[in-house]
mmCIF file of C-alpha atoms and ligand atoms in Angstrom:
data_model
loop_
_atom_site.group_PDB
_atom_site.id
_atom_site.type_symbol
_atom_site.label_atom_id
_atom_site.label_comp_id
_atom_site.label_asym_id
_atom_site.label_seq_id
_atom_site.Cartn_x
_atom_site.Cartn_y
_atom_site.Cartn_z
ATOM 1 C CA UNK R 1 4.652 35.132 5.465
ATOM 2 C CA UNK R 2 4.517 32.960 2.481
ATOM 3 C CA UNK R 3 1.378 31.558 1.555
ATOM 4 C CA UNK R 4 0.709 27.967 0.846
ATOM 5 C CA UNK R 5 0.369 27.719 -3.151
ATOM 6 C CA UNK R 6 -2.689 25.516 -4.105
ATOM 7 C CA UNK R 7 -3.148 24.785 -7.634
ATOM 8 C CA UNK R 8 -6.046 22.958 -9.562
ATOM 9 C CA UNK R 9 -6.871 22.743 -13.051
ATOM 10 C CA UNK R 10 -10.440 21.641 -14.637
ATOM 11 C CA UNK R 11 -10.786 20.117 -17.905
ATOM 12 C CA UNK R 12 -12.607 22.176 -19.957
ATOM 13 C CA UNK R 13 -15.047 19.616 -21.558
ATOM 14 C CA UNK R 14 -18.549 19.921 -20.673
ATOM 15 C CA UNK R 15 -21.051 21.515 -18.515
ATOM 16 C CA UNK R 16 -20.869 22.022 -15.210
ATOM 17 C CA UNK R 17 -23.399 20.112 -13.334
ATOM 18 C CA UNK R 18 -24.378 19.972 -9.109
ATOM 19 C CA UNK R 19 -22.001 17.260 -8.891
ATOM 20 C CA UNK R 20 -19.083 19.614 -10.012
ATOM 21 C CA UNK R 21 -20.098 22.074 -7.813
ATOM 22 C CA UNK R 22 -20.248 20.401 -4.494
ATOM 23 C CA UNK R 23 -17.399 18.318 -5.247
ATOM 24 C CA UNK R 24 -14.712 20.728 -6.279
ATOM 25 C CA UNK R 25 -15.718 23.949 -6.873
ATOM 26 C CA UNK R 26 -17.553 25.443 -4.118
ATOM 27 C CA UNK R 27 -14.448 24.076 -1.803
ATOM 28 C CA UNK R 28 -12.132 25.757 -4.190
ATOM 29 C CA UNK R 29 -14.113 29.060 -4.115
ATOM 30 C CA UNK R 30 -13.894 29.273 0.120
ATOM 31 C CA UNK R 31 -10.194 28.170 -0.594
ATOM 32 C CA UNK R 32 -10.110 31.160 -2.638
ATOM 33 C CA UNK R 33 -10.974 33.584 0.165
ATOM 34 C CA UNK R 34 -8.372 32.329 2.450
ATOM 35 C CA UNK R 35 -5.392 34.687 2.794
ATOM 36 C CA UNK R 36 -3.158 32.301 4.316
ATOM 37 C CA UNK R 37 -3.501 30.460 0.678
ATOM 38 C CA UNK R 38 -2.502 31.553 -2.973
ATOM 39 C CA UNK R 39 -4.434 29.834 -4.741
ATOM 40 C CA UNK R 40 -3.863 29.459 -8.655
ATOM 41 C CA UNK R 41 -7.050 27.942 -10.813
ATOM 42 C CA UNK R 42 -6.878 27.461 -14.295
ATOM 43 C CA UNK R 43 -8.950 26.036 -17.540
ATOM 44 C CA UNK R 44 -7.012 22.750 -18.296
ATOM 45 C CA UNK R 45 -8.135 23.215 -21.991
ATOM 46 C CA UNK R 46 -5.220 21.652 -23.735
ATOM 47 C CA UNK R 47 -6.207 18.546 -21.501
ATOM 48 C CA UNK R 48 -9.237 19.065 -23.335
ATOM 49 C CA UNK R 49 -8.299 18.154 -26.636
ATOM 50 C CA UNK R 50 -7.211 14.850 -25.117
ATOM 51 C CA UNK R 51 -10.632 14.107 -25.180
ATOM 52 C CA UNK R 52 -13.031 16.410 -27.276
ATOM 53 C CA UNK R 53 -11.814 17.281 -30.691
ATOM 54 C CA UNK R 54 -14.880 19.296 -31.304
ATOM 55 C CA UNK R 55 -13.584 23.122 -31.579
ATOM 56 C CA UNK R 56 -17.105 24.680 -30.777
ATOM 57 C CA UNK R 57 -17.914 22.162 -27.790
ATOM 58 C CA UNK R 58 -14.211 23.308 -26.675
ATOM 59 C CA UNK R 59 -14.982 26.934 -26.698
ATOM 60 C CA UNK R 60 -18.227 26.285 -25.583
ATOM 61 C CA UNK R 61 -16.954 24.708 -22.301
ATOM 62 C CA UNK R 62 -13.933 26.927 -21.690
ATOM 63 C CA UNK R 63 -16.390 30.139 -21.604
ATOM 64 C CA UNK R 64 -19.034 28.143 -19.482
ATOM 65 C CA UNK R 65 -16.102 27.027 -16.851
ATOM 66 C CA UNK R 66 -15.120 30.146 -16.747
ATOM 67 C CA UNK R 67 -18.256 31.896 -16.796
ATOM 68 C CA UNK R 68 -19.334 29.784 -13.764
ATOM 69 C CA UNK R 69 -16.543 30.293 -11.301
ATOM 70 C CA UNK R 70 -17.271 33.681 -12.446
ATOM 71 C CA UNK R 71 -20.888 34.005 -11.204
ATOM 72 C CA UNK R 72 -19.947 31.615 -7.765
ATOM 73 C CA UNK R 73 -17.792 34.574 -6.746
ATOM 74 C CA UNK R 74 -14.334 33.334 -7.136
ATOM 75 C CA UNK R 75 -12.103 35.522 -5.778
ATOM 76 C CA UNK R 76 -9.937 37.044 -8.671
ATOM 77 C CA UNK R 77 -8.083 39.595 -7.195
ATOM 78 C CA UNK R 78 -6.595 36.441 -4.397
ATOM 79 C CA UNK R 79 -6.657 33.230 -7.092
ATOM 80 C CA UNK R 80 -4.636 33.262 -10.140
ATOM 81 C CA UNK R 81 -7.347 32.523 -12.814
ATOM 82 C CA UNK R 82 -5.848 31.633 -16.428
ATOM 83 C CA UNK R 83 -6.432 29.562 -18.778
ATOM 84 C CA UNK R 84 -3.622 26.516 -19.242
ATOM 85 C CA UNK R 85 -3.222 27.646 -23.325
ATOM 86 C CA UNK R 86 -2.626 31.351 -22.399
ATOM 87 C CA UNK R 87 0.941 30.275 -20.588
ATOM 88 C CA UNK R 88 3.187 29.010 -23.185
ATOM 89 C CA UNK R 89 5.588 28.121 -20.822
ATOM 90 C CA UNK R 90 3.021 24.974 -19.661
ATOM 91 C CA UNK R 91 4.100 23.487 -22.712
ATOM 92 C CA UNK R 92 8.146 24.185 -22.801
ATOM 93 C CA UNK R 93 8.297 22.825 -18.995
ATOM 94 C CA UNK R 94 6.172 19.986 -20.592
ATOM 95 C CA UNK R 95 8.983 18.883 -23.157
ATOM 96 C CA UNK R 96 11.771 19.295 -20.504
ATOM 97 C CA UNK R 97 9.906 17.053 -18.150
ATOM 98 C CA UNK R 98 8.811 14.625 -21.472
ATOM 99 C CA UNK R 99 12.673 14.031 -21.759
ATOM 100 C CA UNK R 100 13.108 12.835 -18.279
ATOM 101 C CA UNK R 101 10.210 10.865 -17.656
ATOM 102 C CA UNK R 102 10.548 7.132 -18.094
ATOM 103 C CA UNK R 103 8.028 5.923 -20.441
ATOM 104 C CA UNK R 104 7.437 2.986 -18.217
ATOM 105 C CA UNK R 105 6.184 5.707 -15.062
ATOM 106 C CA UNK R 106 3.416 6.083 -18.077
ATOM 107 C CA UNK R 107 2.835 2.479 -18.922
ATOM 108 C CA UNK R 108 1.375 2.218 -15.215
ATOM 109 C CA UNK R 109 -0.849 5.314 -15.244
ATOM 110 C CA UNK R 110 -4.672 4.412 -14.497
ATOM 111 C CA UNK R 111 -6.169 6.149 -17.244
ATOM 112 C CA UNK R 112 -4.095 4.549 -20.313
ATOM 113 C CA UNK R 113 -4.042 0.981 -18.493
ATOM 114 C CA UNK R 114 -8.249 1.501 -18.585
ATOM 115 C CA UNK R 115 -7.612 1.857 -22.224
ATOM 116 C CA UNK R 116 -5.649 -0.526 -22.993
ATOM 117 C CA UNK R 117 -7.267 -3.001 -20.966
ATOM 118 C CA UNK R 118 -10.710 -2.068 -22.735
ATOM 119 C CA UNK R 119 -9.558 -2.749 -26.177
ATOM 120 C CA UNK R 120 -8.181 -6.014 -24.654
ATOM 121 C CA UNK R 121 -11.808 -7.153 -23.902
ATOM 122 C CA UNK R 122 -13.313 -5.490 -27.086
ATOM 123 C CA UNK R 123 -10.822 -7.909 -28.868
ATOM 124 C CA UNK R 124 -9.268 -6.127 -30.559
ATOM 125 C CA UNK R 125 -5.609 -6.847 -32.145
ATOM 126 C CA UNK R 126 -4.031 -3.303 -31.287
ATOM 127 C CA UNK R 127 -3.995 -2.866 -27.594
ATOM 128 C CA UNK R 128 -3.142 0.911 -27.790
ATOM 129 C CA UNK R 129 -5.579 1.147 -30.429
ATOM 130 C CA UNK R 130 -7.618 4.462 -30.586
ATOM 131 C CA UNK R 131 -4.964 6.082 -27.880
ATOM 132 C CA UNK R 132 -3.503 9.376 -28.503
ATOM 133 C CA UNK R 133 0.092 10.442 -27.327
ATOM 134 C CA UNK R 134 -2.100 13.253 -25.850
ATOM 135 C CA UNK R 135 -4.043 10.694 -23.558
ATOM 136 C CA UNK R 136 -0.632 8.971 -22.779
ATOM 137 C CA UNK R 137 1.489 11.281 -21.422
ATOM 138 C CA UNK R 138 -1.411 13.175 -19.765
ATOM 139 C CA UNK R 139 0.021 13.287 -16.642
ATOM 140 C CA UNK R 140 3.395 14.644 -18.043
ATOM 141 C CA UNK R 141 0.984 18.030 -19.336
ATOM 142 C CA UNK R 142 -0.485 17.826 -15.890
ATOM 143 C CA UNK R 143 2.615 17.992 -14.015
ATOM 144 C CA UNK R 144 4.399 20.844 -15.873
ATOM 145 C CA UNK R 145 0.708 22.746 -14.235
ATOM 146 C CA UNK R 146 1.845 21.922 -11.086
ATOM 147 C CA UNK R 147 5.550 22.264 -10.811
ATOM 148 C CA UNK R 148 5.481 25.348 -13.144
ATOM 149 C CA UNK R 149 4.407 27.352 -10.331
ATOM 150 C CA UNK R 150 5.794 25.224 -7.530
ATOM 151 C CA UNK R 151 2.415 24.108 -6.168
ATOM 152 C CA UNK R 152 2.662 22.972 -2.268
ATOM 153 C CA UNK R 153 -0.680 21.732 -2.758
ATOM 154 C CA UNK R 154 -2.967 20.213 -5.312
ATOM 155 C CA UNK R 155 -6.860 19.596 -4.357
ATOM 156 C CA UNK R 156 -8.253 16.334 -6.555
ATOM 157 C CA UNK R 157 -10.373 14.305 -6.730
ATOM 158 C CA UNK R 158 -9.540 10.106 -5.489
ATOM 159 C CA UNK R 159 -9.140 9.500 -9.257
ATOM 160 C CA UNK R 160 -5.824 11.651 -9.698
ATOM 161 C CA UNK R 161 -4.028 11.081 -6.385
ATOM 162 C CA UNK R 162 -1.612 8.751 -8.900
ATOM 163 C CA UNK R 163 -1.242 11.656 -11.276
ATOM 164 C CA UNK R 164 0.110 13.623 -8.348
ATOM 165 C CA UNK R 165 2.247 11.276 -7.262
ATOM 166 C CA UNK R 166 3.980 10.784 -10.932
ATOM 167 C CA UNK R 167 4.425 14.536 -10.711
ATOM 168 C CA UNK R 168 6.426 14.290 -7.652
ATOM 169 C CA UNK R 169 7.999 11.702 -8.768
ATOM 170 C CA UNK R 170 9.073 13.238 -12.557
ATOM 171 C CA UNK R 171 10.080 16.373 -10.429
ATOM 172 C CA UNK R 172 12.378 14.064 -8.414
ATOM 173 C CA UNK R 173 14.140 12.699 -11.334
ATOM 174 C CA UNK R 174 14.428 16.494 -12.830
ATOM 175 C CA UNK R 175 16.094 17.479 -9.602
ATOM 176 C CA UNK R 176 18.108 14.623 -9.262
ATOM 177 C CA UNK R 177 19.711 14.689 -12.768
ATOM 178 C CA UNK R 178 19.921 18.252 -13.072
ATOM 179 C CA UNK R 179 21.481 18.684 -9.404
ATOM 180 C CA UNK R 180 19.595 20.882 -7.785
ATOM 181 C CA UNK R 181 16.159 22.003 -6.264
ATOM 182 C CA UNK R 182 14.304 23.215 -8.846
ATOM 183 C CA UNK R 183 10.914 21.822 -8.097
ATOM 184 C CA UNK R 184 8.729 21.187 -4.668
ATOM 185 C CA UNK R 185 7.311 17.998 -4.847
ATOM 186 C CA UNK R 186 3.519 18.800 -4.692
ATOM 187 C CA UNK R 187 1.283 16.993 -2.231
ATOM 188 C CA UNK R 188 -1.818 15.529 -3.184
ATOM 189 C CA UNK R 189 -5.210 16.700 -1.111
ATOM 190 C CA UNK R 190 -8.202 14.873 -0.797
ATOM 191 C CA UNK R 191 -11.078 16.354 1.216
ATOM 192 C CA UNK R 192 -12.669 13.479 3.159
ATOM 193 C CA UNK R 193 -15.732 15.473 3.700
ATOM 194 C CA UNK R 194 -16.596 16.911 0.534
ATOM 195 C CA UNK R 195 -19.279 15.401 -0.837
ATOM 196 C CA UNK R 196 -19.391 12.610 -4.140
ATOM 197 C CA UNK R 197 -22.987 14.294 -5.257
ATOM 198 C CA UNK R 198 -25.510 11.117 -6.398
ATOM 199 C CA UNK R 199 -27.213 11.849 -9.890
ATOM 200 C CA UNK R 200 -30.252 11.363 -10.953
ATOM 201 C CA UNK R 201 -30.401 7.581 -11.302
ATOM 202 C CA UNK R 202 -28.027 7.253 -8.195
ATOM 203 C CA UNK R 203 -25.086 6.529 -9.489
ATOM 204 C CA UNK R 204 -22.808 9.619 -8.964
ATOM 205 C CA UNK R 205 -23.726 12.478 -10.783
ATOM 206 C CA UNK R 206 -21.184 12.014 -13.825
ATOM 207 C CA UNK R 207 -21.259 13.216 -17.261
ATOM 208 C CA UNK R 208 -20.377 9.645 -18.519
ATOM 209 C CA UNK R 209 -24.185 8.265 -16.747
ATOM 210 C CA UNK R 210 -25.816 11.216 -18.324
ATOM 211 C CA UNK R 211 -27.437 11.738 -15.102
ATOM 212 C CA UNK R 212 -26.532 15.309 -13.832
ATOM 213 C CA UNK R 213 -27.699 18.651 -12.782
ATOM 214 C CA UNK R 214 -26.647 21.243 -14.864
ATOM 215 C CA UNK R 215 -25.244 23.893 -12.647
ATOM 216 C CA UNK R 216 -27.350 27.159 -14.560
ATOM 217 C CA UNK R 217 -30.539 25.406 -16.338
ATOM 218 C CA UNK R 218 -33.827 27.433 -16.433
ATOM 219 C CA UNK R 219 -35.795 27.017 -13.224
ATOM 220 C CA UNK R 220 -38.448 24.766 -15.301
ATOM 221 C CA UNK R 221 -35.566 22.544 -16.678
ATOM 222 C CA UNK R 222 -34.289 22.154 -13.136
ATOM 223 C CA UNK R 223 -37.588 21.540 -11.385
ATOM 224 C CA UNK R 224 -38.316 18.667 -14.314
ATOM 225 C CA UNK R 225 -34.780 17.024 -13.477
ATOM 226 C CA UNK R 226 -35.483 16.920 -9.784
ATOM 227 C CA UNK R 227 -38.948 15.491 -10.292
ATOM 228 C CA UNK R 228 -36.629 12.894 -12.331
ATOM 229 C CA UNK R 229 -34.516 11.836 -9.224
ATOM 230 C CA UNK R 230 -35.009 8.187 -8.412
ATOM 231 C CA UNK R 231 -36.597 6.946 -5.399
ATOM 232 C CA UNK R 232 -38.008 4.103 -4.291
ATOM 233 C CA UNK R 233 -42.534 3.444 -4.258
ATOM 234 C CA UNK R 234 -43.292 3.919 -0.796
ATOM 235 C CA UNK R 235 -46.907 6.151 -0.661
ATOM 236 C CA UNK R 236 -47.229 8.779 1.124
ATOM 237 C CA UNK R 237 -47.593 8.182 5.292
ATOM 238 C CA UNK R 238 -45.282 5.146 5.283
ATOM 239 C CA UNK R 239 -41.599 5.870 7.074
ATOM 240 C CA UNK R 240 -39.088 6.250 4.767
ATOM 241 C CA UNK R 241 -35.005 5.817 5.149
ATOM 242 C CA UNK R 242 -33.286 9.222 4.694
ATOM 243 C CA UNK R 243 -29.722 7.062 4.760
ATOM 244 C CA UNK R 244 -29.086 6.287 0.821
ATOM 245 C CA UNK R 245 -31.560 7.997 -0.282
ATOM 246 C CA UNK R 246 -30.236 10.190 -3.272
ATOM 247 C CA UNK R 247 -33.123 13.450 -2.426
ATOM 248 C CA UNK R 248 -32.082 13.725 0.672
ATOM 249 C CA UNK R 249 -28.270 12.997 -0.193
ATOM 250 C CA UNK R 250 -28.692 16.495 -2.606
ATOM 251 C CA UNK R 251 -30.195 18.500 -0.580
ATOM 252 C CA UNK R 252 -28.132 17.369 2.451
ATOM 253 C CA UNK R 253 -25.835 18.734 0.350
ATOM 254 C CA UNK R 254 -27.645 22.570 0.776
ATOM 255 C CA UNK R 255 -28.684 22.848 4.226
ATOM 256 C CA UNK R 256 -26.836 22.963 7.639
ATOM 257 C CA UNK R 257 -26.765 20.050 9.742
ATOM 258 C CA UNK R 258 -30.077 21.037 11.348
ATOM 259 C CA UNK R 259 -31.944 21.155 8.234
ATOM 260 C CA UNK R 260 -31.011 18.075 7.186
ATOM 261 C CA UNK R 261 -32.115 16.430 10.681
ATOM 262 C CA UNK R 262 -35.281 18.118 9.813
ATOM 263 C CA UNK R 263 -35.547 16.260 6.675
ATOM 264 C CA UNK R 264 -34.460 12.899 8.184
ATOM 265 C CA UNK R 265 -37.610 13.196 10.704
ATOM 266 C CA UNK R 266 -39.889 14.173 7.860
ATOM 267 C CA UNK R 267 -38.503 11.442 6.516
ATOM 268 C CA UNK R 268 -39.623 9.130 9.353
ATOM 269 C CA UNK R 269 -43.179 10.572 9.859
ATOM 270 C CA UNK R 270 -43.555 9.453 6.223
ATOM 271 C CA UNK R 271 -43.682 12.518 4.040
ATOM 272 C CA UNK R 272 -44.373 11.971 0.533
ATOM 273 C CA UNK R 273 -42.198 12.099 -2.452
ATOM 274 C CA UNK R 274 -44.047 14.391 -4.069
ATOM 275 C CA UNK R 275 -43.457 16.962 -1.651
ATOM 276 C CA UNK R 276 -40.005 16.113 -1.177
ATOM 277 C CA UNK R 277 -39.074 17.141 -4.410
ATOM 278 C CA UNK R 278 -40.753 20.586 -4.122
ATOM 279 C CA UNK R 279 -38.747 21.388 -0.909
ATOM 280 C CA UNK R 280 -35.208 19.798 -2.785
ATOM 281 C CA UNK R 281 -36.268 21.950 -6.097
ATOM 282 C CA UNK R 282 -36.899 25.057 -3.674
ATOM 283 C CA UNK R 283 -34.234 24.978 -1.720
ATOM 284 C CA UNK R 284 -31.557 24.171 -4.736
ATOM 285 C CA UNK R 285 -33.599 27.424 -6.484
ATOM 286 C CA UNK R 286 -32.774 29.202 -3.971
ATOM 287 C CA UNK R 287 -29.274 28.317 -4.214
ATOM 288 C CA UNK R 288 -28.599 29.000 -7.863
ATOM 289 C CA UNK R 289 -31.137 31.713 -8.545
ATOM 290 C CA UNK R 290 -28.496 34.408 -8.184
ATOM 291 C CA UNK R 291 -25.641 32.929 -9.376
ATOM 292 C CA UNK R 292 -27.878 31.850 -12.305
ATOM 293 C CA UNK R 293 -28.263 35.023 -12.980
ATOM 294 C CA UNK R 294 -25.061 36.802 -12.829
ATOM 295 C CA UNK R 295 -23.994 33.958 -15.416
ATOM 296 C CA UNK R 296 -26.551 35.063 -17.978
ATOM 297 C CA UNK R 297 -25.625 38.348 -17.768
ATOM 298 C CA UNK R 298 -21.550 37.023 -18.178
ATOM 299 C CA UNK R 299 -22.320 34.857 -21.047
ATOM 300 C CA UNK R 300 -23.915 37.919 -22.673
ATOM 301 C CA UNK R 301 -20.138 39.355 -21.960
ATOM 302 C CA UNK R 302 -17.320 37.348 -23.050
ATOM 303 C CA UNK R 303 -15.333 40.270 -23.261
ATOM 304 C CA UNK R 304 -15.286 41.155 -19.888
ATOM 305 C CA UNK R 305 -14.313 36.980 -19.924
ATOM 306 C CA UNK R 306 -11.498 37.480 -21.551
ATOM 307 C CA UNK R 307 -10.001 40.358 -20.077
ATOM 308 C CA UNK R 308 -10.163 38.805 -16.406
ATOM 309 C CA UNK R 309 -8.789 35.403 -18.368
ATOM 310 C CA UNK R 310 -5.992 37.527 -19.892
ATOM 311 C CA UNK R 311 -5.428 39.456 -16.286
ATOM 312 C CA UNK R 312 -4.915 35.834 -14.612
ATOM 313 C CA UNK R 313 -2.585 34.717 -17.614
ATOM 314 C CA UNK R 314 -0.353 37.973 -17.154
ATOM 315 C CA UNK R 315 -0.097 37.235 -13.194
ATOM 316 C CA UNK R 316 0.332 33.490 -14.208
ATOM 317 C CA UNK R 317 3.595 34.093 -16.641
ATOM 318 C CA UNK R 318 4.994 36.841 -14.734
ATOM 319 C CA UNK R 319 6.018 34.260 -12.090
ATOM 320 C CA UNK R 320 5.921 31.703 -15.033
ATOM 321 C CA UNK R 321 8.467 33.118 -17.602
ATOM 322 C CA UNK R 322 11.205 33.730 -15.419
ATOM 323 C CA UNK R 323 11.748 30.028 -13.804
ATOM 324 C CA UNK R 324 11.189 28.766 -17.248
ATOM 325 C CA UNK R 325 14.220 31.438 -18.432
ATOM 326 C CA UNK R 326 16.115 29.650 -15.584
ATOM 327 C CA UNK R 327 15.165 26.026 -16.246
ATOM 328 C CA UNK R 328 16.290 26.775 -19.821
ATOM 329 C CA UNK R 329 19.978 27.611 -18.338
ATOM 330 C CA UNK R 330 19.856 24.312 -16.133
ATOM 331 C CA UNK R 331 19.313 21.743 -18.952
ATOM 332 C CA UNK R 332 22.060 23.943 -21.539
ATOM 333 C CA UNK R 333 19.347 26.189 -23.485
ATOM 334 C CA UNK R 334 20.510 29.008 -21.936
ATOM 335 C CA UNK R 335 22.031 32.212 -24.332
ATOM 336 C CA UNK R 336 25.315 32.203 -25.536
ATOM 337 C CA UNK R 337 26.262 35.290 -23.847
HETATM 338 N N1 LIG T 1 -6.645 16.018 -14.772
HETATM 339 C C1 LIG T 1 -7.462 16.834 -13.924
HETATM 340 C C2 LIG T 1 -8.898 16.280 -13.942
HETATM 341 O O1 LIG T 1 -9.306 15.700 -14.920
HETATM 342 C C3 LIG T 1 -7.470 18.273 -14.370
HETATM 343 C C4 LIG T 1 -6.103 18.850 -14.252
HETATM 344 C C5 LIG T 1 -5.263 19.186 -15.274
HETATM 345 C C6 LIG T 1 -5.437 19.146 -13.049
HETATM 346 N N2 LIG T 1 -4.121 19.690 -14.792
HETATM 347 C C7 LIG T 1 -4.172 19.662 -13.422
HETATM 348 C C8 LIG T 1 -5.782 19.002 -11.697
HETATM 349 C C9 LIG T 1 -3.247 20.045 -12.453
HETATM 350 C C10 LIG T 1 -4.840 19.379 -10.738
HETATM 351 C C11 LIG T 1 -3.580 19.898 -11.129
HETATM 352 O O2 LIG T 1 -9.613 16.465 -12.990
#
């Protein structure tokens, strides 16, 4: 049988927070315990230095990533886990693909048109002003990931559906001028039932708001951050309205269906917000307090990091190395003899 290849990368520039984990990686982790699926998760760290050009924050990030997939019990003997920098041939399928892109399939991309249209309103006289090459052909970078290893599916977030489909469509132009089928055009997949985690304020739990949950704080950080969680002034005894409310919206997020009716009717009897936040700090405590601590004990090891890093690469270029020995031939950088 040949297994469906899903493929997703994370950028490896911060921390990860509650919102990271509902939203991508605990569905990527049961993904990864699926035998009808190979999956193939890697550190997008030369994405990375799109956006942070601070080596230590880099490093930092890269060895928390991977330190927390780690300690969630991702399945490394099923998932290929590497990181993007450790397979050189990301970057030589990234040139061929550079030279067949149009630079207009670019122009349109979300992220540089944000740009752009920023510096527009800041006023200022250079409309690519302050954008990289890096940031510009991102999606170029991103679909060399995909098409490297022939990727049937690719698991995203609503913000890179467009990435996926400029992937398809520089992998149509490769096959088309090259005359053959080199490359399955990759399908984007968007979960409709995982969860957009609210943070703190109520926004969703981004980074940019500097409202999240870090994934592995200390239990006395975490219980001050959920005491921090935004509701609205109703006392104690008066009903209260589970629906947009961002407590209950989190730790919806940790119990079965039944729990979380449980909640709503506590909700409705009027339970106070005091003691809502000592069952949502529980019951997330619960959650992480193992995990938390198998991620300690990895930090503590970057060694044994590196090794299952460096395992993941090997697996990665072994199917890696050979297509790109191929694509060489196909576009006339093939050996003389
Ligand atoms: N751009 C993606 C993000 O920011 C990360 C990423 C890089 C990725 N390469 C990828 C995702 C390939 C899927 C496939 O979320």
């Amino acid at each position: 049988m040949t297994k469906t290849r899903v493929l997703t990368g994370i950028t490896t520039s911060g921390t990860p927070h509650l919102g990271n984990y509902v939203g991508a990686i605990r569905p990527a982790i049961e993904a990864s315990r699926d035998d009808t699926v190979q999956p193939y998760f890697f550190l997008a760290d030369l994405h990375a230095l799109i956006k942070a050009q601070d080596p230590k924050r880099v490093q930092q990030s890269r060895l928390e990533i991977a330190a927390t997939w780690l300690a969630l019990g991702l399945d490394t003997d099923n998932a290929l886990f590497y990181r993007q920098s450790d397979v050189p041939e990301v970057n030589e399928l990234c040139w061929m693909l550079n030279c067949v892109c149009a630079k207009g399939l670019m122009n349109r991309a979300h992220a540089y048109k944000a740009a752009v249209a920023a510096n527009e309103e800041g006023g200022s006289p250079d409309p690519d002003r302050g954008i990289s090459m890096g940031l510009f052909s991102y999606p170029v970078l991103m679909a060399a990931d995909i098409l490297l290893f022939n990727a049937n599916r690719v698991p995203v977030g609503r913000d890179q559906i467009q990435h996926i489909e400029m992937a398809r469509d520089i992998a149509g132009r490769f096959n088309h001028i090259y005359k053959g089928n080199y490359f399955t055009l990759p399908e984007a997949q968007v979960d409709e039932r995982v969860q957009v985690l609210n943070g703190l304020d109520g926004r969703k739990m981004s980074k940019s708001y500097d409202n999240t949950i870090p994934m592995f704080c200390t239990e006395k950080k975490l219980l001050k951050l959920v005491r921090k969680i935004k509701t609205n002034s109703l006392e104690p005894g008066e009903p209260k309205d589970a629906d947009g409310c961002t407590l209950f919206q989190i730790y919806s997020a940790f119990v079965d269906q039944a729990g979380a009716d449980d909640m709503r009717k506590r909700y409705q009897e009027g339970i106070g917000w005091g003691e809502v936040k000592d069952i949502v700090f529980e019951c997330l405590n619960e959650h992480l307090k193992e995990p938390r601590e198998r991620y300690q004990a990895l930090l503590e090891d970057p060694a044994h990091i590196e090794s299952v890093l460096k395992q993941g690469a090997e697996r990665a270029r072994a199917e890696a190395a050979p297509f790109v020995e191929r694509l060489r031939s196909v576009v006339g950088l093939g050996q003389f003899v």
